[in-house]
Short mmCIF file of C-alpha atoms in Angstrom, two decimals:
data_model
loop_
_atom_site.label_atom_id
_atom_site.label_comp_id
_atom_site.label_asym_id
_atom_site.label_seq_id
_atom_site.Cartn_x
_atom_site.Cartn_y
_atom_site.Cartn_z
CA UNK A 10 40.86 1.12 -14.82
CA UNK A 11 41.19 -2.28 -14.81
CA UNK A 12 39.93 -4.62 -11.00
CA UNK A 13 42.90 -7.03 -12.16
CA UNK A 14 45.79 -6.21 -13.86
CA UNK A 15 48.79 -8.57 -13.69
CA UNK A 16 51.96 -8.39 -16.22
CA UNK A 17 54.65 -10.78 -16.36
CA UNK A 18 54.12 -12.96 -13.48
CA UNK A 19 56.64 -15.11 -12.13
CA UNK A 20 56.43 -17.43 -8.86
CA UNK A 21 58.97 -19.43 -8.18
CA UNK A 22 59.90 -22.04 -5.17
CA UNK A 23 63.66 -22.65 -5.09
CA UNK A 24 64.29 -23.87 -8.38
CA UNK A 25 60.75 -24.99 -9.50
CA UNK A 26 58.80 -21.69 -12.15
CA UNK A 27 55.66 -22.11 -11.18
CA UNK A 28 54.07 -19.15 -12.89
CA UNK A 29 55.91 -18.06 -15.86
CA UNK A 30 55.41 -14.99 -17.29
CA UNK A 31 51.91 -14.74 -16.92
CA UNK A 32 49.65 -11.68 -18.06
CA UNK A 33 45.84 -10.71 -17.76
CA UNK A 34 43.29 -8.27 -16.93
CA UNK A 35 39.96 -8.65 -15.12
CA UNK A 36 37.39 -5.94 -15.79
CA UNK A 37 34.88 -4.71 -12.94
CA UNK A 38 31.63 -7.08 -12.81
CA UNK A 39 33.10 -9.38 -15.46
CA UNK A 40 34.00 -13.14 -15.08
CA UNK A 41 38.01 -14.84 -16.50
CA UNK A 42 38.36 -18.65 -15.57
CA UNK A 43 41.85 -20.12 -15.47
CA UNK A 44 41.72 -23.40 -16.19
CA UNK A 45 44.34 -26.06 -16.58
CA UNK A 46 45.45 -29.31 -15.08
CA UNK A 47 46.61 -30.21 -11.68
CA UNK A 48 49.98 -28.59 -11.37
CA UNK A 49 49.25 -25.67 -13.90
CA UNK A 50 49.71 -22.91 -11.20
CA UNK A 51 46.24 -21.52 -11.30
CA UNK A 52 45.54 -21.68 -7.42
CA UNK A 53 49.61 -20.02 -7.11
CA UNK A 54 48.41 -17.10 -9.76
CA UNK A 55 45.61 -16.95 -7.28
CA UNK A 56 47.75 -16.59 -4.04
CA UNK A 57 49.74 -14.10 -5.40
CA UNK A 58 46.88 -11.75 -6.10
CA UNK A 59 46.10 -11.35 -2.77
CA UNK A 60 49.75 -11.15 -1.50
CA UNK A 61 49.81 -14.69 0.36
CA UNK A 62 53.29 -16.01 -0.98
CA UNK A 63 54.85 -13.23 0.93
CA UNK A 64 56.90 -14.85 4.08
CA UNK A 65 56.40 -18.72 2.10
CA UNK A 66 59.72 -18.56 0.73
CA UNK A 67 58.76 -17.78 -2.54
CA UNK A 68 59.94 -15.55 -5.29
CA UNK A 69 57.05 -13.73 -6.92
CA UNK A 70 58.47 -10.48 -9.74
CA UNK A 71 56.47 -8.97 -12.48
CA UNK A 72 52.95 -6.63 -11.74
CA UNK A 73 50.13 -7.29 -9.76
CA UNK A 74 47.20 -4.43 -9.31
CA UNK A 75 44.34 -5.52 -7.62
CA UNK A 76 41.19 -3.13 -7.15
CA UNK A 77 43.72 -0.05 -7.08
CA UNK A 78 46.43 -1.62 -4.96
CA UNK A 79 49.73 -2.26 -5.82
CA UNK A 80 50.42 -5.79 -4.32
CA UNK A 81 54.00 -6.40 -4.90
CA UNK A 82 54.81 -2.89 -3.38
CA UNK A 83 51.57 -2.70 -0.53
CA UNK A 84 52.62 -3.17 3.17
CA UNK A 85 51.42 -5.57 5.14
CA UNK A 86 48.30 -2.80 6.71
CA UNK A 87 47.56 -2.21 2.96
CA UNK A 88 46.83 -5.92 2.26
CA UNK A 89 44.92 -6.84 5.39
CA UNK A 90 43.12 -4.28 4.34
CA UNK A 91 42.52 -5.37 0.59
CA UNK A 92 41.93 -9.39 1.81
CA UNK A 93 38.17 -9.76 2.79
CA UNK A 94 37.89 -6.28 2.12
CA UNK A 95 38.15 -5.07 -1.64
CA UNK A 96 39.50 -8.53 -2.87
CA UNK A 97 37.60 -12.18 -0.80
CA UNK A 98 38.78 -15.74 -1.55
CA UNK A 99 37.24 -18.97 -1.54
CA UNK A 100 39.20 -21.66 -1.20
CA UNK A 101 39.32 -24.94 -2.48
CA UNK A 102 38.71 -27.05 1.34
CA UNK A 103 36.18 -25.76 3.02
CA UNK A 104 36.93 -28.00 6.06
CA UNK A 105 39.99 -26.33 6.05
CA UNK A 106 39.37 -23.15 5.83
CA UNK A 107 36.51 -23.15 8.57
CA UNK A 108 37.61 -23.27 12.46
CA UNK A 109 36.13 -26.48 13.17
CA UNK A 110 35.81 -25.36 16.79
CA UNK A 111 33.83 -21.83 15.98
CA UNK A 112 30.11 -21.86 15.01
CA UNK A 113 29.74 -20.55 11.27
CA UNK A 114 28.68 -17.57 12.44
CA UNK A 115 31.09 -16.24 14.86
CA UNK A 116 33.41 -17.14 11.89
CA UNK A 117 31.99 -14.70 9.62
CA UNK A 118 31.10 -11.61 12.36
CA UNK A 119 34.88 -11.76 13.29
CA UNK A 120 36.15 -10.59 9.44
CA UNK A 121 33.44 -8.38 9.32
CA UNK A 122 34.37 -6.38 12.42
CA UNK A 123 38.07 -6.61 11.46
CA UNK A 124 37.16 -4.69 8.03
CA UNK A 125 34.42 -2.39 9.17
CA UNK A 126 35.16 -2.00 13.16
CA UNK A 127 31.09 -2.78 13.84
CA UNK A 128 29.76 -4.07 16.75
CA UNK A 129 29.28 -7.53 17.93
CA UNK A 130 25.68 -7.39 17.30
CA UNK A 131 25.93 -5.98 14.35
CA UNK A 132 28.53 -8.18 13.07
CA UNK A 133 26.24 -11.45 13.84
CA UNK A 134 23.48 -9.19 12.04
CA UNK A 135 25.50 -9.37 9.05
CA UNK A 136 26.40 -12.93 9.34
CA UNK A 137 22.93 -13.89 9.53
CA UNK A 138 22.30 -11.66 6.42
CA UNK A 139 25.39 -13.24 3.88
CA UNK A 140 23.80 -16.83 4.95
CA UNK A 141 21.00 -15.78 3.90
CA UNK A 142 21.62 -14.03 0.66
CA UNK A 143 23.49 -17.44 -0.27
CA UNK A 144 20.81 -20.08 0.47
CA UNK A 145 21.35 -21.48 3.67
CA UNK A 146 17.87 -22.50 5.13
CA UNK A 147 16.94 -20.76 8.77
CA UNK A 148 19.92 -18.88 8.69
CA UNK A 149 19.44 -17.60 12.29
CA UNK A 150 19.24 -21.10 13.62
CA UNK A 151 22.43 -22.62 11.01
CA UNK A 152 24.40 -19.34 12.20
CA UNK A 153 24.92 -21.56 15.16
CA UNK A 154 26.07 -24.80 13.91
CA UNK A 155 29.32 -25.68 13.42
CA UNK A 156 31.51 -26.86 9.85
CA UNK A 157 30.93 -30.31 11.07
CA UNK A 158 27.47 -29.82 11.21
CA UNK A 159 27.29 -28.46 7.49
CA UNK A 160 27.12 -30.95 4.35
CA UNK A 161 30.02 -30.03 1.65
CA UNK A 162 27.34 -27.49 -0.04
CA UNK A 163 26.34 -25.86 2.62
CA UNK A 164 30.03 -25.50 3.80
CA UNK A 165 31.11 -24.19 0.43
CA UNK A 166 27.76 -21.65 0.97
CA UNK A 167 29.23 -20.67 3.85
CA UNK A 168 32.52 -19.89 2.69
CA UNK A 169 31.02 -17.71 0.05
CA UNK A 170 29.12 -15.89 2.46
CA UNK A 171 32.45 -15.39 4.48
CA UNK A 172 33.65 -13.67 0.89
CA UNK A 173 30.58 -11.68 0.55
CA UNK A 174 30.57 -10.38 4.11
CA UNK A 175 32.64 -7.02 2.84
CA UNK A 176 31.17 -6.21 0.25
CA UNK A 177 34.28 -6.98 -2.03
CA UNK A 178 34.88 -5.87 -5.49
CA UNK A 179 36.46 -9.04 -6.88
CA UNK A 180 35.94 -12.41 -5.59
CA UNK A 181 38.43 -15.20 -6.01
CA UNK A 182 36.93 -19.01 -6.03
CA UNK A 183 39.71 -21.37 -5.84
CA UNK A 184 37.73 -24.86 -7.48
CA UNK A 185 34.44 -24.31 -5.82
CA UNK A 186 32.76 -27.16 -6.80
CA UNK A 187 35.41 -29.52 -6.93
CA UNK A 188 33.95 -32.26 -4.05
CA UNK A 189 30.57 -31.60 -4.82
CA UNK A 190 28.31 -33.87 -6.47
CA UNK A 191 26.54 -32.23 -10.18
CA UNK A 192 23.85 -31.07 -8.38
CA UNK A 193 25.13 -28.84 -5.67
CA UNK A 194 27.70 -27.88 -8.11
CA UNK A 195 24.89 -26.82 -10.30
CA UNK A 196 23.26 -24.65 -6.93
CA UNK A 197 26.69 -22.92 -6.10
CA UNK A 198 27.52 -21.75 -9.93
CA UNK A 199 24.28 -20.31 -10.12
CA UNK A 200 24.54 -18.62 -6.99
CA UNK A 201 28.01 -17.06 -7.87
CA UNK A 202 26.12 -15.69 -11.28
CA UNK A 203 23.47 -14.78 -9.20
CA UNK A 204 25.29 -12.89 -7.32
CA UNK A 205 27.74 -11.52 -10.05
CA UNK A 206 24.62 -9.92 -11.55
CA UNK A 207 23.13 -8.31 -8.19
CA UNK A 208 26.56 -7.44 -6.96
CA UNK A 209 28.65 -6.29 -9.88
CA UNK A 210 31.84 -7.94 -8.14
CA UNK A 211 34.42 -9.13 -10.49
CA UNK A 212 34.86 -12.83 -10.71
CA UNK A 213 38.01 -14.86 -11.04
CA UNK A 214 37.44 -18.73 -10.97
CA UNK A 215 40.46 -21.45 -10.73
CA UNK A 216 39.13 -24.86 -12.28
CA UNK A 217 40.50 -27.66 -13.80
CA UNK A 218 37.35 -28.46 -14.92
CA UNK A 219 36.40 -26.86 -18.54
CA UNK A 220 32.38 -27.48 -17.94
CA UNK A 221 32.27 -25.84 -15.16
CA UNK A 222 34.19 -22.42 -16.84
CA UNK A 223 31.84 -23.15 -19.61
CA UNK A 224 28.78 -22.66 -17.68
CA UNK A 225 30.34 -19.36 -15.36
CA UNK A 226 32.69 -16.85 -17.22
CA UNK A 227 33.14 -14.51 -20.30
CA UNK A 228 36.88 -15.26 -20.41
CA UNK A 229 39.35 -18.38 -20.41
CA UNK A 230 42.79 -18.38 -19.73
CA UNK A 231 44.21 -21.94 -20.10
CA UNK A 232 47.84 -22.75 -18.54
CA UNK A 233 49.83 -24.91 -18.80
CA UNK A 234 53.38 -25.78 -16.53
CA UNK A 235 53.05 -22.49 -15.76
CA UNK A 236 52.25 -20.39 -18.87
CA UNK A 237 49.22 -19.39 -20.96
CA UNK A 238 48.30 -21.44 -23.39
CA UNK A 239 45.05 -19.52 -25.11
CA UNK A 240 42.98 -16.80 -23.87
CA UNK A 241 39.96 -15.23 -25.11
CA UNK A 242 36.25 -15.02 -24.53
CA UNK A 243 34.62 -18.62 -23.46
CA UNK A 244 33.27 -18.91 -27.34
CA UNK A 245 35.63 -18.89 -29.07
CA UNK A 246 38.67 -20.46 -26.62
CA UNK A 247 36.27 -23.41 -26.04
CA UNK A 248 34.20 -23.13 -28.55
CA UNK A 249 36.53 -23.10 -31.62
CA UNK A 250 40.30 -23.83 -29.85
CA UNK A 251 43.04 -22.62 -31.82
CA UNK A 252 46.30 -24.33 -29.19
CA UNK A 253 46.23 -28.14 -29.48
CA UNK A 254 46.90 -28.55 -25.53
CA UNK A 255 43.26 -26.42 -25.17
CA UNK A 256 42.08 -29.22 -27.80
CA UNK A 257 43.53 -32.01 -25.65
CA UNK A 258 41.91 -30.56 -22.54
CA UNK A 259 38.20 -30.69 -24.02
CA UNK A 260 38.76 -34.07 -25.43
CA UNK A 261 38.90 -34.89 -21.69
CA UNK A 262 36.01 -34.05 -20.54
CA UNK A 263 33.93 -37.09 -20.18
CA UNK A 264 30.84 -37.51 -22.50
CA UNK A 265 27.87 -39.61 -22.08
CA UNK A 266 27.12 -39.33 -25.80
CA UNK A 267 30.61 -39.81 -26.98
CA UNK A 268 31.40 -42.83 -29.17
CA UNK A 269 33.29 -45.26 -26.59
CA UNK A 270 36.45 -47.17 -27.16
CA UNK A 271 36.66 -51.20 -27.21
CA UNK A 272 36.42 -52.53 -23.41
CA UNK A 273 39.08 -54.14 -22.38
CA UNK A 274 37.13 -56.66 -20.31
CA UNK A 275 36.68 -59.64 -22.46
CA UNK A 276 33.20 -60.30 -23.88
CA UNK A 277 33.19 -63.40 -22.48
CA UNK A 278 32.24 -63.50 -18.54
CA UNK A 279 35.42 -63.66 -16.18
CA UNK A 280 35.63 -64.47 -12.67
CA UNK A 281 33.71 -63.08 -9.65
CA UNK A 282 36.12 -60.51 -7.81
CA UNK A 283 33.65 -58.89 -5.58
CA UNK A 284 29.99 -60.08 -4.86
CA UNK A 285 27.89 -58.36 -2.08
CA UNK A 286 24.58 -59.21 -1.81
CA UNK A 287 21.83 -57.57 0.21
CA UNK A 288 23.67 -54.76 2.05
CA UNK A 289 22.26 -52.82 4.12
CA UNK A 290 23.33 -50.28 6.96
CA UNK A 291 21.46 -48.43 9.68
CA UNK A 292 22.48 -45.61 11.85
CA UNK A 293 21.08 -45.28 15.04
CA UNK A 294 18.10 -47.15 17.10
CA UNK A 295 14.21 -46.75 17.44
CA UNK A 296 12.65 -43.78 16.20
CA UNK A 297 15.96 -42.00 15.42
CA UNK A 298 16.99 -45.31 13.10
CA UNK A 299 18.32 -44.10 9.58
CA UNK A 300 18.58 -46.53 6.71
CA UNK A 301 21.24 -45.05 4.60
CA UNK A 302 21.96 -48.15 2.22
CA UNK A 303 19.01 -50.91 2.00
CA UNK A 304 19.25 -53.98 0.26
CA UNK A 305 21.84 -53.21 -2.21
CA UNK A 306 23.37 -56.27 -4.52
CA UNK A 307 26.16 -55.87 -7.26
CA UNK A 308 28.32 -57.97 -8.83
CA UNK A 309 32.01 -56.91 -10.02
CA UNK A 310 33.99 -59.20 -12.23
CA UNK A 311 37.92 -59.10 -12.64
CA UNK A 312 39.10 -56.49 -14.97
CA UNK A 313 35.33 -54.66 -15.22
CA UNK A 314 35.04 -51.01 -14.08
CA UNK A 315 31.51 -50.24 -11.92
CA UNK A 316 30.15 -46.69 -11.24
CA UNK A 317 27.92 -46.17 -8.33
CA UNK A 318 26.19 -42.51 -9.32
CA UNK A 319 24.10 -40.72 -6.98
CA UNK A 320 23.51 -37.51 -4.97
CA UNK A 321 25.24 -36.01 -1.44
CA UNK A 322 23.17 -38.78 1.19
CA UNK A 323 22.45 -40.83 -1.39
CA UNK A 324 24.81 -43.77 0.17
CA UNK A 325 27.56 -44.12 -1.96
CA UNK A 326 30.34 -43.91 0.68
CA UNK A 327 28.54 -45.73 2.52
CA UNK A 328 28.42 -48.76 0.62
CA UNK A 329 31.63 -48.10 -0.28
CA UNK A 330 33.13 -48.27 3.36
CA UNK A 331 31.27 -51.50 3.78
CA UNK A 332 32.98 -53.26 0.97
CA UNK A 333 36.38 -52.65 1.83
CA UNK A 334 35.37 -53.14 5.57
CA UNK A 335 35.37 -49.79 7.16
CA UNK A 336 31.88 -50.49 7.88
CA UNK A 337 30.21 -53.69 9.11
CA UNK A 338 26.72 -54.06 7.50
CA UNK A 339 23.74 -54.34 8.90
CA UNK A 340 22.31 -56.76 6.91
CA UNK A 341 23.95 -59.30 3.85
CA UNK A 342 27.23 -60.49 2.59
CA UNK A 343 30.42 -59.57 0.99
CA UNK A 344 32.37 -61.95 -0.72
CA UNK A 345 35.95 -61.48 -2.30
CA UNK A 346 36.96 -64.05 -4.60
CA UNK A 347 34.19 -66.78 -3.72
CA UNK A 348 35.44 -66.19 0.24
CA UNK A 349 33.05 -64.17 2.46
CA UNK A 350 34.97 -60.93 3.77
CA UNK A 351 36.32 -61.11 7.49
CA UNK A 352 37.48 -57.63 8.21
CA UNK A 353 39.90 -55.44 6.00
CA UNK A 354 41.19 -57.35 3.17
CA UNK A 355 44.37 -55.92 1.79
CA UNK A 356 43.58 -56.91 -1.56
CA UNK A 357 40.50 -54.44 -1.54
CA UNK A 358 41.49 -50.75 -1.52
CA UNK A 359 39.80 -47.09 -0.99
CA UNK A 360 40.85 -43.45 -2.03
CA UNK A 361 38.87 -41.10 0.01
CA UNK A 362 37.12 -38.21 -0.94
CA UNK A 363 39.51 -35.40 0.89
CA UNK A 364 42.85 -35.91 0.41
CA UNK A 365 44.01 -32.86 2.82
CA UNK A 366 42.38 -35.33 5.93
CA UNK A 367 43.77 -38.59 4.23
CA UNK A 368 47.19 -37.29 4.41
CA UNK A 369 49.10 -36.39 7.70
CA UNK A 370 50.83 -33.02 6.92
CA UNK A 371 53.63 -33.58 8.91
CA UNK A 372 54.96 -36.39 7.13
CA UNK A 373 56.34 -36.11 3.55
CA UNK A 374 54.28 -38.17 0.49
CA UNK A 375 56.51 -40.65 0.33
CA UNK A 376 56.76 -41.91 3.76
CA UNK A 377 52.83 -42.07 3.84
CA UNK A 378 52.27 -43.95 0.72
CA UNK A 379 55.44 -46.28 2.32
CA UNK A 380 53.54 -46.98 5.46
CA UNK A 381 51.05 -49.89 3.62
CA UNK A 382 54.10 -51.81 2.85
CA UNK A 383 56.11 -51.31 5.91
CA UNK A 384 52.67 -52.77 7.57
CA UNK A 385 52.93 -55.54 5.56
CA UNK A 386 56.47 -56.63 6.36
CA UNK A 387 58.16 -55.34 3.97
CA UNK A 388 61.59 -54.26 5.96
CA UNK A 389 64.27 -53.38 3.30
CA UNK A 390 64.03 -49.25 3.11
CA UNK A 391 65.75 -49.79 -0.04
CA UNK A 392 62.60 -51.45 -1.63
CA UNK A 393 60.56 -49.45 -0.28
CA UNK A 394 61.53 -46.29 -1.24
CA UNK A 395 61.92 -47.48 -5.06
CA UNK A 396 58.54 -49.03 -5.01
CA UNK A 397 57.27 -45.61 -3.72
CA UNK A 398 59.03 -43.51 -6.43
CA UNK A 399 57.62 -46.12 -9.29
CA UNK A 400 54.26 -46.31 -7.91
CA UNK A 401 54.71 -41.74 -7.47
CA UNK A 402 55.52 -41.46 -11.40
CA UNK A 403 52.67 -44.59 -12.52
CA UNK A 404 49.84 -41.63 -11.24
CA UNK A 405 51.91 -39.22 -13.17
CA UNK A 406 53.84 -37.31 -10.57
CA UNK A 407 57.36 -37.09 -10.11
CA UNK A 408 59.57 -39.55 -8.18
CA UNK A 409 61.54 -36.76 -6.58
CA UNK A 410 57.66 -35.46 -5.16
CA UNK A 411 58.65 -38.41 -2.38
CA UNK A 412 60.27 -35.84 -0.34
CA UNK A 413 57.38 -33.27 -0.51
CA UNK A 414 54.64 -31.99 1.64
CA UNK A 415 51.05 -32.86 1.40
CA UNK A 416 50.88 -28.92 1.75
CA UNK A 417 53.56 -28.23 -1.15
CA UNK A 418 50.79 -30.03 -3.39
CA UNK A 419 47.86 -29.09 -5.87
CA UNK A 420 44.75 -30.47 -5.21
CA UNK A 421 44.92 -33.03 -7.78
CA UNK A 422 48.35 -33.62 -7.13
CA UNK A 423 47.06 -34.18 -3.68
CA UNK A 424 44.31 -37.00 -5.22
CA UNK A 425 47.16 -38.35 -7.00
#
C-alpha cells in the first residue's frame, strides 16, 4: 500500500481552482518533488495532505490517503493524531513557525508528549536527541536558546528536528532551503537524504527550485496553475523533458557556464549612480567589537546590475543596509549621484530577505505597497490605487491581488 495516495484533487477558494485535478502516489522510503512556479499550488497540495484547509474556507473534493488514513473522511482526533505523528511538516518560515517566546527545546518536548503522552523529562530527552541527530552543535546547551538566537540553518535544523521528533513515516518539506545561502542549502539536503536512508520515511518536497529536486528525489511532478504538467522519475522529467512548460522551467535556472545575452549597459562608461568607498561597520565596543564589513569600495554605474555573493555572516546585508541608510557606517562614504548620502534617500530602495516580516498581515497588499507614495504626498486615492495595480501586474501578479492578504499569498508571490 501506497504512504501517499491522492486522486483527483481539487482546492478551491471562492472562485479561484487552485489544485485541479491533481493525482499521485508516494511510496514508503521513496522521495516525489513538486515543483513549479510561485502560484502553482504545490504548498496548497501540501496543506491538504495533512487536512489543514479544513475550517479556511476552502473547498477541497477528490482522494487523499495518507499513511493509512483517510483525510477527507478522518475526524478531527484522527488527524491530530496523523500531524507530527505518522505524517510531520516543515514549513517554508521557520521564524514563523517557531514560538519566538519558547526556547527550541520546550518547542519540540511539547509535540512529543502530545503524540506519545511521555514525561517532561523524557520529552526534553528526546528534544535533545532530534537536535542532535540533525547537526546542531552542543545540543544540550542550544536546547535552550531561543529562534532568535538561531541563524536561518540552524532554525530550519530545528524545524526538522521538530518533524523527526515522532518518528513519522512521511515527512513534508515545504521549500526548505529557500532563504538559505548554497551552502547551508547544501548541509540541510544532505541531511534530509541522510536521514531518508537511516529512517526509511517517505519524502515529499515543495520547490520551485528544479536544482534543488535534482539533487533530493526519485520523482518530479511539475504543476502548473494548478495541474500536472509531467511526472516521472528525476531522469528522465529533467533529464530529457517531454512538456515544453518543464523545458521553459530548466531554461530558468541560472547558469554560470551558459552563453550570456548582449548587456544592455552600453559599452561605453555611463554615469556614477552609487559610489561608496571604504565602508566599514562594527558592532559592539572593546573586546566584544565585531567587524562585520571592513573597508569595502564598489562602484555602480546607471543601468549596470552588481552581485554581492557570499555566505550567512559574510556581510552582505550589512553593506546593503548601509547603502540605502538603514545603517550608518562606521567608517567611509556613500555617495548617490556625485552627492554624499544624508540619511534615507528615496531614490535608493531595498527588498528584504523575509517578506512574511516585511509585510503587516493585517493590511491588504495594496494598501502596503500604497503607503511609499502616500508618504510622499501623493493625496489623490484615485492615483494611488492605479499606480498600485500597474506597479502589482509589472512583477507579474494580478491587479485585483490589491485587495489580498499577505497570508492569502505564495511565497514568491509574497517576494513579488
Amino acid at each position: 500500500m501506497s504512504l501517499v495516495n491522492v486522486t483527483d484533487l481539487t482546492v478551491e477558494f471562492g472562485s479561484l481552482r487552485a489544485v485541479d485535478g491533481l493525482s499521485f502516489r508516494l511510496e514508503q522510503g521513496a522521495a516525489l518533488a513538486l515543483v513549479g512556479e510561485s502560484g502553482s499550488g504545490k504548498s496548497t497540495v501540501a496543506a491538504a495532505l495533512l487536512g489543514l484547509h479544513r475550517g479556511t474556507g476552502a473547498r477541497v473534493g477528490g482522494a487523499i490517503d495518507v499513511a493509512g488514513v483517510d483525510v477527507q473522511e478522518a475526524s478531527e482526533e484522527t488527524l491530530r493524531r496523523l500531524r507530527g505523528g505518522r505524517a510531520a511538516m516543515v514549513f517554508q518560515d521557520p521564524l514563523s513557525s517557531l514560538d519566538p517566546y519558547y526556547a527550541i527545546g520546550d518547542q519540540i518536548a511539547e509535540v512529543y508528549r502530545v503524540h506519545t503522552r511521555a514525561s517532561r523529562r523524557a520529552a526534553r530527552a528526546r528534544a535533545v536527541e532530534v537536535l542532535d541527530r540533525v547537526g546542531i552543535p552542543d545540543a544540550v546547551r542550544r536546547s535552550r536558546a531561543r529562534p532568535h538566537e538561531f541563524s536561518g540553518g540552524m532554525r530550519q535544523r530545528a524545524l526538522i528536528a521538530m518533524a523527526l521528533a515522532c518518528e513519522p513515516d512521511l515527512l513534508i518539506a515545504d521549500e526548505p532551503t529557500t532563504a538559505l545561502d548554497v551552502t547551508v542549502q547544501a548541509q540541510i539536503l544532505d541531511l534530509l537524504h541522510t536521514l531518508r536512508e537511516e529512517t526509511g520515511l517517505g519524502l515529499l518536497l515543495v520547490t520551485h527550485d528544479v536544482g534543488v529536486a535534482a539533487e533530493s528525489v526519485d520523482e518530479v511532478l511539475v504543476m502548473r496553475h494548478g495541474r500536472a504538467v509531467e511526472h516521472g522519475p528525476v531522469s528522465g522529467v529533467l533529464g530529457s523533458p517531454v512538456q515544453q512548460y518543464t523545458r521553459e522551467l530548466l531554461g530558468a535556472v541560472p547558469r554560470v557556464d551558459a552563453p550570456r545575452a548582449a548587456s544592455a549597459v552600453p559599452e561605453a562608461p555611463t554615469e556614477v549612480v552609487l559610489e561608496a568607498t571604504g565602508l566599514r561597520r562594527a558592532f559592539g565596543r572593546g573586546k566584544r567589537a565585531f567587524t562585520a564589513v571592513d573597508d569595502v569600495s564598489l562602484t555602480i554605474h546607471r543601468g549596470e546590475t552588481l552581485g554581492i555573493v557570499g555566505e550567512s555572516g559574510s556581510g552582505k546585508t550589512t553593506l546593503g543596509r548601509m547603502l540605502v541608510g538603514l545603517l550608518e557606517p562606521t567608517a567611509g562614504e556613500v555617495r548617490y549621484d556625485g552627492h554624499a548620502r544624508v540619511g534615507v534617500n528615496p531614490a535608493v530602495q531595498m527588498v528584504f530577505q523575509d517578506p512574511v516580516s516585511s509585510l503587516n498581515p493585517r493590511r491588504t497588499v495594496g494598501e502596503s505597497i500604497a503607503d511609499p507614495l502616500r508618504a510622499r504626498g501623493e493625496g489623490d486615492e484615485g492615483r494611488i490605487r492605479g499606480r498600485v495595480r500597474e506597479l502589482l501586474e509589472r512583477v507579474g501578479l494580478e491587479a485585483a491581488h490589491y485587495d489580498r492578504y499577505p497570508h492569502e499569498f505564495s511565497g514568491g508571490q509574497r517576494q513579488r
